[in-house]
């Protein structure tokens, strides 16, 4: 790989630049590369929309780095060099497959009837959940940590998949990782003008998707400059602001949701659902909108979920649960990984991923609960 000529380096979780690190000795390389695994996984997850593909991409990135390290001359930082390799690995992966979706991207909502469930679609159809601790820094600048959390929300990652690979990389490097336009141009072997143009097109596409908006910031301030793209307060380019950061209000909502679901109290559940809340169940394409259809499904085709137990997990920058249903002979067996989206003190999405054989081990959830 060709080195990047990048005078400074930045750290995910911090907006402040720092001098490029000295080149590690070959015998220290394993430790040095391991220090970048989490942030590279976060980058590759946002690019690819799959936790497992992200792991594979990072493994390939580190393998390529190890093999070509003798040609790394240190003209750029190790971090910038690794991001260049990771970007090329992601470009290769994206060129060989279709765009990942959520059920909402495959068609409109359907009535809560079991015959609308549809056929199981293959894993590569779906934007997948990811554990927070695999992709987010444990500490850092609070504003940037909030951007990191918001930029792995399912709807945001799904919207990213509508961007061409280059625009996707530009948006993430500029607005999530806060790279300079000149740094991104070096990484992509292009011009600053091309980077800024790609960023503007990406912003327009993202603003048209999901519930994010590109309003609230003077885009002209950064359109032709080389400073960082506007960050969490501005919500530019479809980048969400930090108003949705997981805090005390969401934690209280988590507790109310857990209590209502385990008691299977539909009145208590409706009290915390948004009127237009959605319920989806990948790998099935069916999804429903509105409290009436959600309740109709839960007391109808989904009646066996009554009596479930929930274990909280940190997933996609929000809260979720491992759901266990009552098993024949006693105890509880895995049923779904729920990813819960909230807004304005209400639950707006219940995303129930049913492939528990894949998701429960990834999230460290036990294979069974005793009575």
Short mmCIF file of C-alpha atoms in Angstrom, two decimals, residues 73-291:
data_model
loop_
_atom_site.label_atom_id
_atom_site.label_comp_id
_atom_site.label_asym_id
_atom_site.label_seq_id
_atom_site.Cartn_x
_atom_site.Cartn_y
_atom_site.Cartn_z
CA UNK A 73 8.21 4.14 5.63
CA UNK A 74 6.42 6.27 8.21
CA UNK A 75 5.73 9.25 5.96
CA UNK A 76 2.19 9.09 7.34
CA UNK A 77 0.89 7.97 10.71
CA UNK A 78 0.24 4.28 11.24
CA UNK A 79 -3.42 5.09 11.87
CA UNK A 80 -3.86 6.89 8.54
CA UNK A 81 -2.14 4.02 6.74
CA UNK A 82 -4.45 1.48 8.38
CA UNK A 83 -7.54 3.50 7.43
CA UNK A 84 -6.38 3.55 3.83
CA UNK A 85 -6.02 -0.22 3.82
CA UNK A 86 -9.40 -0.66 5.58
CA UNK A 87 -11.11 1.64 3.07
CA UNK A 88 -9.77 -0.39 0.15
CA UNK A 89 -10.83 -3.64 1.82
CA UNK A 90 -14.36 -2.23 2.25
CA UNK A 91 -14.45 -1.00 -1.35
CA UNK A 92 -13.54 -4.52 -2.51
CA UNK A 93 -16.29 -6.04 -0.36
CA UNK A 94 -18.93 -3.54 -1.48
CA UNK A 95 -18.17 -4.16 -5.13
CA UNK A 96 -19.15 -7.80 -4.82
CA UNK A 97 -22.60 -7.62 -3.22
CA UNK A 98 -25.95 -5.86 -3.09
CA UNK A 99 -26.94 -3.13 -0.65
CA UNK A 100 -28.04 -4.28 2.80
CA UNK A 101 -31.49 -3.15 3.90
CA UNK A 102 -33.91 -3.05 6.78
CA UNK A 103 -37.44 -4.43 6.36
CA UNK A 104 -38.62 -0.83 5.91
CA UNK A 105 -36.48 -0.58 2.78
CA UNK A 106 -38.11 -3.58 1.09
CA UNK A 107 -41.72 -2.41 1.08
CA UNK A 108 -44.48 -0.76 3.04
CA UNK A 109 -45.98 -1.79 6.40
CA UNK A 110 -48.37 -4.73 6.45
CA UNK A 111 -51.32 -5.67 8.69
CA UNK A 112 -50.51 -7.79 11.75
CA UNK A 113 -51.40 -11.14 10.20
CA UNK A 114 -49.17 -14.22 10.17
CA UNK A 115 -49.72 -14.78 6.45
CA UNK A 116 -47.92 -11.47 5.83
CA UNK A 117 -44.77 -12.70 7.54
CA UNK A 118 -43.16 -13.66 4.25
CA UNK A 119 -40.20 -15.92 3.54
CA UNK A 120 -36.98 -15.95 5.54
CA UNK A 121 -34.46 -13.85 3.60
CA UNK A 122 -30.71 -14.59 3.69
CA UNK A 123 -28.36 -12.93 6.17
CA UNK A 124 -26.73 -10.74 3.52
CA UNK A 125 -30.09 -8.98 2.98
CA UNK A 126 -30.03 -7.17 6.30
CA UNK A 127 -28.32 -4.32 8.07
CA UNK A 128 -27.19 -6.09 11.21
CA UNK A 129 -26.90 -5.08 14.87
CA UNK A 130 -23.52 -4.62 16.56
CA UNK A 131 -22.48 -4.52 20.23
CA UNK A 132 -21.41 -1.06 21.36
CA UNK A 133 -18.25 -2.35 23.00
CA UNK A 134 -16.93 -3.70 19.70
CA UNK A 135 -17.12 -0.39 17.84
CA UNK A 136 -17.28 2.56 20.26
CA UNK A 137 -14.48 4.10 22.36
CA UNK A 138 -14.79 3.71 26.10
CA UNK A 139 -14.01 7.36 26.74
CA UNK A 140 -13.07 10.60 24.99
CA UNK A 141 -14.61 13.96 24.15
CA UNK A 142 -18.31 13.69 25.11
CA UNK A 143 -19.53 15.41 21.96
CA UNK A 144 -17.52 13.11 19.72
CA UNK A 145 -18.55 10.03 21.70
CA UNK A 146 -22.17 11.11 21.11
CA UNK A 147 -21.53 11.35 17.35
CA UNK A 148 -19.95 7.90 17.43
CA UNK A 149 -23.00 6.48 19.17
CA UNK A 150 -25.49 8.15 16.86
CA UNK A 151 -23.57 7.09 13.76
CA UNK A 152 -24.11 3.38 14.50
CA UNK A 153 -27.89 3.67 14.90
CA UNK A 154 -29.61 1.15 12.63
CA UNK A 155 -31.48 3.74 10.56
CA UNK A 156 -28.33 5.80 10.03
CA UNK A 157 -26.24 2.78 9.02
CA UNK A 158 -29.04 1.70 6.66
CA UNK A 159 -29.12 5.17 5.11
CA UNK A 160 -25.34 5.03 4.62
CA UNK A 161 -25.82 1.95 2.43
CA UNK A 162 -27.54 4.15 -0.17
CA UNK A 163 -24.33 6.11 -0.72
CA UNK A 164 -21.77 5.05 -3.32
CA UNK A 165 -18.69 3.65 -1.54
CA UNK A 166 -16.54 6.75 -2.04
CA UNK A 167 -19.23 9.10 -0.73
CA UNK A 168 -19.79 6.76 2.22
CA UNK A 169 -16.09 6.85 3.11
CA UNK A 170 -15.91 10.63 2.73
CA UNK A 171 -18.92 11.22 4.96
CA UNK A 172 -17.60 8.92 7.68
CA UNK A 173 -14.05 10.23 7.61
CA UNK A 174 -15.10 13.88 7.56
CA UNK A 175 -18.16 13.95 9.83
CA UNK A 176 -17.72 11.00 12.18
CA UNK A 177 -13.94 10.75 12.50
CA UNK A 178 -13.42 14.49 11.82
CA UNK A 179 -10.55 14.17 9.36
CA UNK A 180 -9.39 17.19 7.39
CA UNK A 181 -10.46 17.34 3.74
CA UNK A 182 -6.82 17.20 2.68
CA UNK A 183 -6.29 14.01 4.71
CA UNK A 184 -9.28 12.35 3.07
CA UNK A 185 -8.08 13.48 -0.35
CA UNK A 186 -4.69 11.85 0.30
CA UNK A 187 -6.35 8.64 1.45
CA UNK A 188 -8.55 8.42 -1.64
CA UNK A 189 -5.89 9.67 -4.09
CA UNK A 190 -8.09 12.56 -5.15
CA UNK A 191 -8.38 16.33 -4.75
CA UNK A 192 -9.80 18.39 -1.91
CA UNK A 193 -12.40 19.74 -4.33
CA UNK A 194 -13.48 16.18 -5.16
CA UNK A 195 -13.76 15.34 -1.47
CA UNK A 196 -15.90 18.41 -0.78
CA UNK A 197 -18.13 17.61 -3.76
CA UNK A 198 -18.58 14.01 -2.58
CA UNK A 199 -19.40 15.25 0.91
CA UNK A 200 -22.09 17.61 -0.36
CA UNK A 201 -23.70 14.85 -2.45
CA UNK A 202 -23.56 12.47 0.50
CA UNK A 203 -25.16 15.06 2.77
CA UNK A 204 -28.01 15.55 0.32
CA UNK A 205 -28.68 11.82 0.09
CA UNK A 206 -28.54 11.32 3.84
CA UNK A 207 -30.84 14.28 4.45
CA UNK A 208 -33.45 12.60 2.27
CA UNK A 209 -33.35 9.35 4.24
CA UNK A 210 -34.72 8.36 7.66
CA UNK A 211 -35.56 11.21 10.06
CA UNK A 212 -32.26 13.09 9.96
CA UNK A 213 -31.90 16.53 8.47
CA UNK A 214 -29.00 18.52 7.08
CA UNK A 215 -30.40 21.77 8.41
CA UNK A 216 -29.12 23.71 11.38
CA UNK A 217 -25.59 24.53 10.24
CA UNK A 218 -24.21 27.02 7.79
CA UNK A 219 -22.85 24.52 5.25
CA UNK A 220 -21.05 27.25 3.37
CA UNK A 221 -18.72 27.70 6.31
CA UNK A 222 -17.01 24.38 5.53
CA UNK A 223 -17.92 23.70 1.93
CA UNK A 224 -14.64 24.89 0.41
CA UNK A 225 -12.41 24.81 3.43
CA UNK A 226 -10.05 22.28 4.91
CA UNK A 227 -11.36 22.33 8.48
CA UNK A 228 -13.36 19.53 10.07
CA UNK A 229 -16.88 19.06 8.85
CA UNK A 230 -19.52 20.35 11.23
CA UNK A 231 -20.15 18.03 14.12
CA UNK A 232 -22.81 16.90 16.54
CA UNK A 233 -24.42 20.22 17.31
CA UNK A 234 -25.10 20.92 13.65
CA UNK A 235 -26.56 17.66 12.41
CA UNK A 236 -25.20 18.29 8.94
CA UNK A 237 -25.30 15.85 6.06
CA UNK A 238 -27.75 13.59 7.81
CA UNK A 239 -25.44 13.36 10.82
CA UNK A 240 -27.63 13.26 13.94
CA UNK A 241 -27.01 15.60 16.80
CA UNK A 242 -26.29 14.59 20.38
CA UNK A 243 -29.80 15.14 21.65
CA UNK A 244 -30.45 11.40 21.42
CA UNK A 245 -27.46 10.35 23.53
CA UNK A 246 -28.27 7.56 25.96
CA UNK A 247 -28.97 9.31 29.25
CA UNK A 248 -31.17 9.21 32.31
CA UNK A 249 -34.40 9.64 30.35
CA UNK A 250 -33.63 6.70 28.07
CA UNK A 251 -32.55 4.59 31.01
CA UNK A 252 -35.90 5.22 32.70
CA UNK A 253 -37.63 4.35 29.42
CA UNK A 254 -35.58 1.14 29.27
CA UNK A 255 -36.83 0.16 32.72
CA UNK A 256 -40.44 0.90 31.81
CA UNK A 257 -40.17 -1.08 28.58
CA UNK A 258 -38.59 -4.06 30.33
CA UNK A 259 -41.28 -4.04 33.00
CA UNK A 260 -44.15 -3.70 30.51
CA UNK A 261 -42.82 -6.40 28.19
CA UNK A 262 -42.06 -8.96 30.89
CA UNK A 263 -45.52 -8.45 32.38
CA UNK A 264 -46.92 -8.42 28.84
CA UNK A 265 -48.99 -5.43 29.85
CA UNK A 266 -50.20 -3.95 26.55
CA UNK A 267 -51.59 -0.81 28.17
CA UNK A 268 -48.25 -0.07 29.83
CA UNK A 269 -46.44 -0.79 26.57
CA UNK A 270 -48.68 1.47 24.52
CA UNK A 271 -48.11 4.23 27.06
CA UNK A 272 -44.43 4.39 26.09
CA UNK A 273 -44.79 3.69 22.36
CA UNK A 274 -44.97 6.48 19.81
CA UNK A 275 -48.25 6.43 17.92
CA UNK A 276 -46.37 5.57 14.70
CA UNK A 277 -43.91 3.14 16.30
CA UNK A 278 -42.74 0.24 14.14
CA UNK A 279 -42.14 -3.46 14.80
CA UNK A 280 -39.86 -5.52 12.52
CA UNK A 281 -38.53 -9.08 12.74
CA UNK A 282 -35.58 -9.84 10.46
CA UNK A 283 -34.97 -12.23 8.73
CA UNK A 284 -38.65 -11.83 7.79
CA UNK A 285 -39.57 -8.84 5.59
CA UNK A 286 -42.79 -8.08 7.48
CA UNK A 287 -42.94 -4.87 9.46
CA UNK A 288 -45.85 -3.06 11.10
CA UNK A 289 -46.53 0.56 11.98
CA UNK A 290 -48.72 1.94 14.73
CA UNK A 291 -49.62 0.82 18.23
#
